[in-house]
Amino acid sequence: MSHITQRAVHCINPDCQRPYPQPWGNKFCNSCGAPLELLDRYVPLQPLGSGGFAQIYTVWDEKTQTEKVLKVLVEDSPKALELFTQEAAVLSNLQHPGVPTVDADGYFQVKLFNPKPHQLPCLVMEKINGRTLEEILKKFPQGCPEDLVLNWFAQAVEILQELHKRQIIHRDIKPSNLMLGTSSPTVTSSQGQTEGDRLVLIDFGGAKQFSPSKLRSQSSSTRLFSSGYSPPEQVTGGIVRPSADFYALGRTVIELLTGKYPLELEDQQTGKLHWRTTINVNPQLADLLDEMVEADVRSRPANAAIIQKRLAKISQSLPPPGLFAQLRDNVKQASTQAYQRFTLLKLAIQQVLANFSQAVTKTVVFLAQTIIKILQACLATIWAIILSSIGACFGTIAGFILAYRTSLGHRVVEFLGSQLNELVPNAQPHFGADILVFVAAGWGTAWGLTVSGCFGQRRRFLVASLMGIVSYGFGWLILQLITPKDSGEGLVAAILVAVSLLTLSLGLRSHHIVYAVFAAFGSAIGYALLILLKLAPAILQFSSLPGWPELYKPLIFFGSMGFFVSFWLGVSYYLIVPGLRLLGWR
C-alpha cells in the first residue's frame, strides 16, 4: 500500500455535494453518508472519467493489494440497467487476456439513502495500464506502421473469436475501445512505439448475447451504434450478427493505417471507403479489409477463423521485390505523389475562387477529380500493357527455345504429332512444335497481367498461368482446324477463343462475361484491322529448323496480343463496367 496515497478517498454517490476529499479510513462519507469502503474491500481513490451511462473510478482492492477499476451506473433507466447488467454478466463469464477480468463478486449494488433510498449498481474489473489505440494514433497523424497494425489486428481477431465462440457480439469496436495494456511500465522505442503490449478490448456496455435461432429470426436489435464504425444493419436497428464486429474492426484498422477517420474516406453516395490510394499497404491486407467493410453482410468473412488464416498468409515473409515489382511500386508512388500535389493545387484554386458561386466551385472540383481518375486509369492500363507484352514476348522466346532447341521439345513434338495426326490431316514434319510457342506465350501473357495487379483482380498466379497455357493451346488447335491455316479467319477465331478463356481466369471481381466478351472481340477486331491493312505477320511460317530471325514475327503477334488484351481490359474496367453499374447491373 506504500505507493497509494492515503490522504483522501472519493465518494461515488452521484448526488453527493462534496464527494472529495474524504479522510482515509472513514467508512462513510462525511457529506452524504454513502459507504466509502465497498464490500469491506474496495476503496474509491479518484475518478477516471465517464463512459456511456456510467462513471468510472480507480479503486484500491484491500484483499489483493492492487488497483482496479470501478464502474458505477449513474443513469436511472431500465434500458441502462439492462445494458449494465448485461456487461457485468458477459465480463464475469470471460477469462481471456484480451478482456478485462472481473472477479466472482465484482458485480454488486450499494444502498444509498441520500437524497432518497435507492440502489447504485457497481462493477469492479481489472485495471489495464496503458493507452487506447485512439491515443496512440494521435502520435501517427499519417497512420501507424503496418507491422504494428498487423499485430493489433491479429490480437483483436483472436479476442473476437473467443467472444463469438461464447455467442457474444461486442457491437462497439473502435480505436477508443481497444487498449494496449502492459503489466510493467511501457518501454518506448526511438520511434515512439511501445514494445511488448497486449491488446485489450474494453467497454462491453453494448455487448449482446446471441444464438443461432435468434439470428434466423426477423427481430431487430437495439439501435446502439458508433458513427463511422458500425455497419449499416446496426445503424438502422436491423439484425446484428457477429460480422458486425468484423465490419467495425475493419474500419478501425483502416483508420489506424491511414490516420483518417472513416467518414472522411467514405463516398457519401455509395458508402464505400476510398483509402487504398492514400497509403502503400500489402495488397492482400487491403483486399481483406475491403471485404470486412462490405455493406452486404454476406460479402464479409463468415467467422474469425477465416480472417486468422488470411492474416497468417499476409504475415509470412514475402520474397524480395524483383525488377517488375520495383517498377510497379515506383509507378504507384509517382501516381500517389501526383495525386497529392494535384490535391494541394485543387485546394489553392478553391481558395482563389472563393468569391465565385458554389456551382462553379463544384464544377472545378469535379473536373479535377475526373482528370485525376483518368490519369490513374491511363497509368494502370499502360502498366498492364507493358507487363503483358513483355510477358508474352518472354514466353514466346521460351517456347521457341523449348520447341526447336531442346531434346525435351523434340520429344513433346513427336508425342503431339502422334496424338493429333488423325485430328489434323496433312501435318508437316515439324507439326506440333508451334503449339509450344503458343502455350508458352499464353503463360507469359497471363503472368504479366497478374503481376501488374491492375483491374481489381485477385492475383491468382497459378490459376491464371494454367489457364493462359490452356487458352492459347485451344487457340492453336482452332487455328489448325481452319483451312487455310494462315488465313485471317483462322487467326481471328484463335484470338477469340484464347483471349476469352484467359480473361475468365484472371480473378476479376465481377462482370466476368463482360470482360471476356469485350477483351476477346476487341482484340479480334484490332487484329482483323491489322490483317486488312496487311500489317499482320504470318506467324506460322516456320521452317523445319527455324533460325532466330524467324522469331520476330511471333514476337510481334503475341506482343500485340498482350497489348490488345490489356487495352480492352482497361476499357472494360474503367468505362464499360462502371456504365453497367450506373444502369443498375450489379
PDB file of N, CA, C and O in Angstrom, residues 11-19 29 31-32 34 57 74 76 112-116 118 120:
ATOM      1  N   CYS A  11     -16.005   9.834  -2.806  1.00  0.00           N
ATOM      2  CA  CYS A  11     -17.357   9.286  -2.660  1.00  0.00           C
ATOM      3  C   CYS A  11     -17.949   9.024  -4.038  1.00  0.00           C
ATOM      4  O   CYS A  11     -17.789   9.821  -4.962  1.00  0.00           O
ATOM      5  N   ILE A  12     -18.642   7.877  -4.198  1.00  0.00           N
ATOM      6  CA  ILE A  12     -19.184   7.500  -5.509  1.00  0.00           C
ATOM      7  C   ILE A  12     -20.660   7.864  -5.664  1.00  0.00           C
ATOM      8  O   ILE A  12     -21.254   7.580  -6.714  1.00  0.00           O
ATOM      9  N   ASN A  13     -21.251   8.494  -4.667  1.00  0.00           N
ATOM     10  CA  ASN A  13     -22.658   8.906  -4.770  1.00  0.00           C
ATOM     11  C   ASN A  13     -22.764  10.044  -5.789  1.00  0.00           C
ATOM     12  O   ASN A  13     -22.182  11.112  -5.592  1.00  0.00           O
ATOM     13  N   PRO A  14     -23.470   9.834  -6.931  1.00  0.00           N
ATOM     14  CA  PRO A  14     -23.554  10.906  -7.948  1.00  0.00           C
ATOM     15  C   PRO A  14     -24.261  12.155  -7.446  1.00  0.00           C
ATOM     16  O   PRO A  14     -24.121  13.224  -8.048  1.00  0.00           O
ATOM     17  N   ASP A  15     -25.025  12.062  -6.344  1.00  0.00           N
ATOM     18  CA  ASP A  15     -25.747  13.220  -5.809  1.00  0.00           C
ATOM     19  C   ASP A  15     -25.025  13.857  -4.626  1.00  0.00           C
ATOM     20  O   ASP A  15     -25.565  14.773  -3.996  1.00  0.00           O
ATOM     21  N   CYS A  16     -23.804  13.401  -4.335  1.00  0.00           N
ATOM     22  CA  CYS A  16     -23.061  13.957  -3.196  1.00  0.00           C
ATOM     23  C   CYS A  16     -22.616  15.379  -3.509  1.00  0.00           C
ATOM     24  O   CYS A  16     -22.113  15.665  -4.608  1.00  0.00           O
ATOM     25  N   GLN A  17     -22.785  16.294  -2.524  1.00  0.00           N
ATOM     26  CA  GLN A  17     -22.427  17.700  -2.720  1.00  0.00           C
ATOM     27  C   GLN A  17     -20.928  17.926  -2.613  1.00  0.00           C
ATOM     28  O   GLN A  17     -20.376  18.791  -3.289  1.00  0.00           O
ATOM     29  N   ARG A  18     -20.238  17.140  -1.751  1.00  0.00           N
ATOM     30  CA  ARG A  18     -18.782  17.261  -1.603  1.00  0.00           C
ATOM     31  C   ARG A  18     -18.168  15.863  -1.595  1.00  0.00           C
ATOM     32  O   ARG A  18     -17.809  15.330  -0.537  1.00  0.00           O
ATOM     33  N   PRO A  19     -18.065  15.244  -2.784  1.00  0.00           N
ATOM     34  CA  PRO A  19     -17.566  13.855  -2.818  1.00  0.00           C
ATOM     35  C   PRO A  19     -16.085  13.721  -2.493  1.00  0.00           C
ATOM     36  O   PRO A  19     -15.636  12.627  -2.109  1.00  0.00           O
ATOM     37  N   CYS A  29     -19.190   8.550   3.980  1.00  0.00           N
ATOM     38  CA  CYS A  29     -18.912   9.903   3.503  1.00  0.00           C
ATOM     39  C   CYS A  29     -19.387  10.929   4.529  1.00  0.00           C
ATOM     40  O   CYS A  29     -20.511  10.816   5.060  1.00  0.00           O
ATOM     41  N   SER A  31     -20.211  13.897   3.849  1.00  0.00           N
ATOM     42  CA  SER A  31     -21.184  14.815   3.266  1.00  0.00           C
ATOM     43  C   SER A  31     -22.559  14.179   3.100  1.00  0.00           C
ATOM     44  O   SER A  31     -23.564  14.774   3.458  1.00  0.00           O
ATOM     45  N   CYS A  32     -22.604  12.938   2.520  1.00  0.00           N
ATOM     46  CA  CYS A  32     -23.907  12.329   2.223  1.00  0.00           C
ATOM     47  C   CYS A  32     -24.154  11.023   2.953  1.00  0.00           C
ATOM     48  O   CYS A  32     -25.254  10.470   2.881  1.00  0.00           O
ATOM     49  N   ALA A  34     -22.792   8.083   2.312  1.00  0.00           N
ATOM     50  CA  ALA A  34     -22.655   6.894   1.468  1.00  0.00           C
ATOM     51  C   ALA A  34     -21.454   6.070   1.909  1.00  0.00           C
ATOM     52  O   ALA A  34     -20.462   6.604   2.421  1.00  0.00           O
ATOM     53  N   TYR A  57     -14.082   4.955 -11.772  1.00  0.00           N
ATOM     54  CA  TYR A  57     -13.146   5.345 -10.720  1.00  0.00           C
ATOM     55  C   TYR A  57     -12.001   4.335 -10.639  1.00  0.00           C
ATOM     56  O   TYR A  57     -12.141   3.177 -11.024  1.00  0.00           O
ATOM     57  N   VAL A  74     -24.802   5.552 -13.330  1.00  0.00           N
ATOM     58  CA  VAL A  74     -25.353   6.792 -12.787  1.00  0.00           C
ATOM     59  C   VAL A  74     -26.667   7.177 -13.465  1.00  0.00           C
ATOM     60  O   VAL A  74     -27.341   8.097 -13.003  1.00  0.00           O
ATOM     61  N   ASP A  76     -30.488   6.516 -14.366  1.00  0.00           N
ATOM     62  CA  ASP A  76     -31.589   5.750 -13.785  1.00  0.00           C
ATOM     63  C   ASP A  76     -32.637   5.468 -14.858  1.00  0.00           C
ATOM     64  O   ASP A  76     -33.622   6.190 -15.012  1.00  0.00           O
ATOM     65  N   LEU A 112     -27.906   3.406  -1.107  1.00  0.00           N
ATOM     66  CA  LEU A 112     -27.756   4.802  -0.729  1.00  0.00           C
ATOM     67  C   LEU A 112     -29.068   5.334  -0.158  1.00  0.00           C
ATOM     68  O   LEU A 112     -30.159   4.857  -0.521  1.00  0.00           O
ATOM     69  N   PHE A 113     -28.953   6.351   0.720  1.00  0.00           N
ATOM     70  CA  PHE A 113     -30.150   6.923   1.344  1.00  0.00           C
ATOM     71  C   PHE A 113     -30.305   8.416   1.061  1.00  0.00           C
ATOM     72  O   PHE A 113     -31.298   9.025   1.462  1.00  0.00           O
ATOM     73  N   ASN A 114     -29.315   8.998   0.400  1.00  0.00           N
ATOM     74  CA  ASN A 114     -29.333  10.430   0.143  1.00  0.00           C
ATOM     75  C   ASN A 114     -29.253  10.668  -1.371  1.00  0.00           C
ATOM     76  O   ASN A 114     -28.343  10.132  -2.025  1.00  0.00           O
ATOM     77  N   PRO A 115     -30.149  11.410  -2.007  1.00  0.00           N
ATOM     78  CA  PRO A 115     -31.266  12.168  -1.404  1.00  0.00           C
ATOM     79  C   PRO A 115     -32.498  11.316  -1.108  1.00  0.00           C
ATOM     80  O   PRO A 115     -33.394  11.747  -0.414  1.00  0.00           O
ATOM     81  N   LYS A 116     -32.530  10.093  -1.677  1.00  0.00           N
ATOM     82  CA  LYS A 116     -33.623   9.176  -1.377  1.00  0.00           C
ATOM     83  C   LYS A 116     -33.072   7.752  -1.426  1.00  0.00           C
ATOM     84  O   LYS A 116     -32.043   7.491  -2.061  1.00  0.00           O
ATOM     85  N   HIS A 118     -32.087   4.318  -2.648  1.00  0.00           N
ATOM     86  CA  HIS A 118     -32.012   3.651  -3.951  1.00  0.00           C
ATOM     87  C   HIS A 118     -30.737   2.819  -4.021  1.00  0.00           C
ATOM     88  O   HIS A 118     -29.823   2.974  -3.197  1.00  0.00           O
ATOM     89  N   LEU A 120     -27.338   1.539  -6.098  1.00  0.00           N
ATOM     90  CA  LEU A 120     -26.358   2.025  -7.075  1.00  0.00           C
ATOM     91  C   LEU A 120     -25.557   0.832  -7.609  1.00  0.00           C
ATOM     92  O   LEU A 120     -24.693   0.287  -6.916  1.00  0.00           O
TER      93      LEU A 120
END
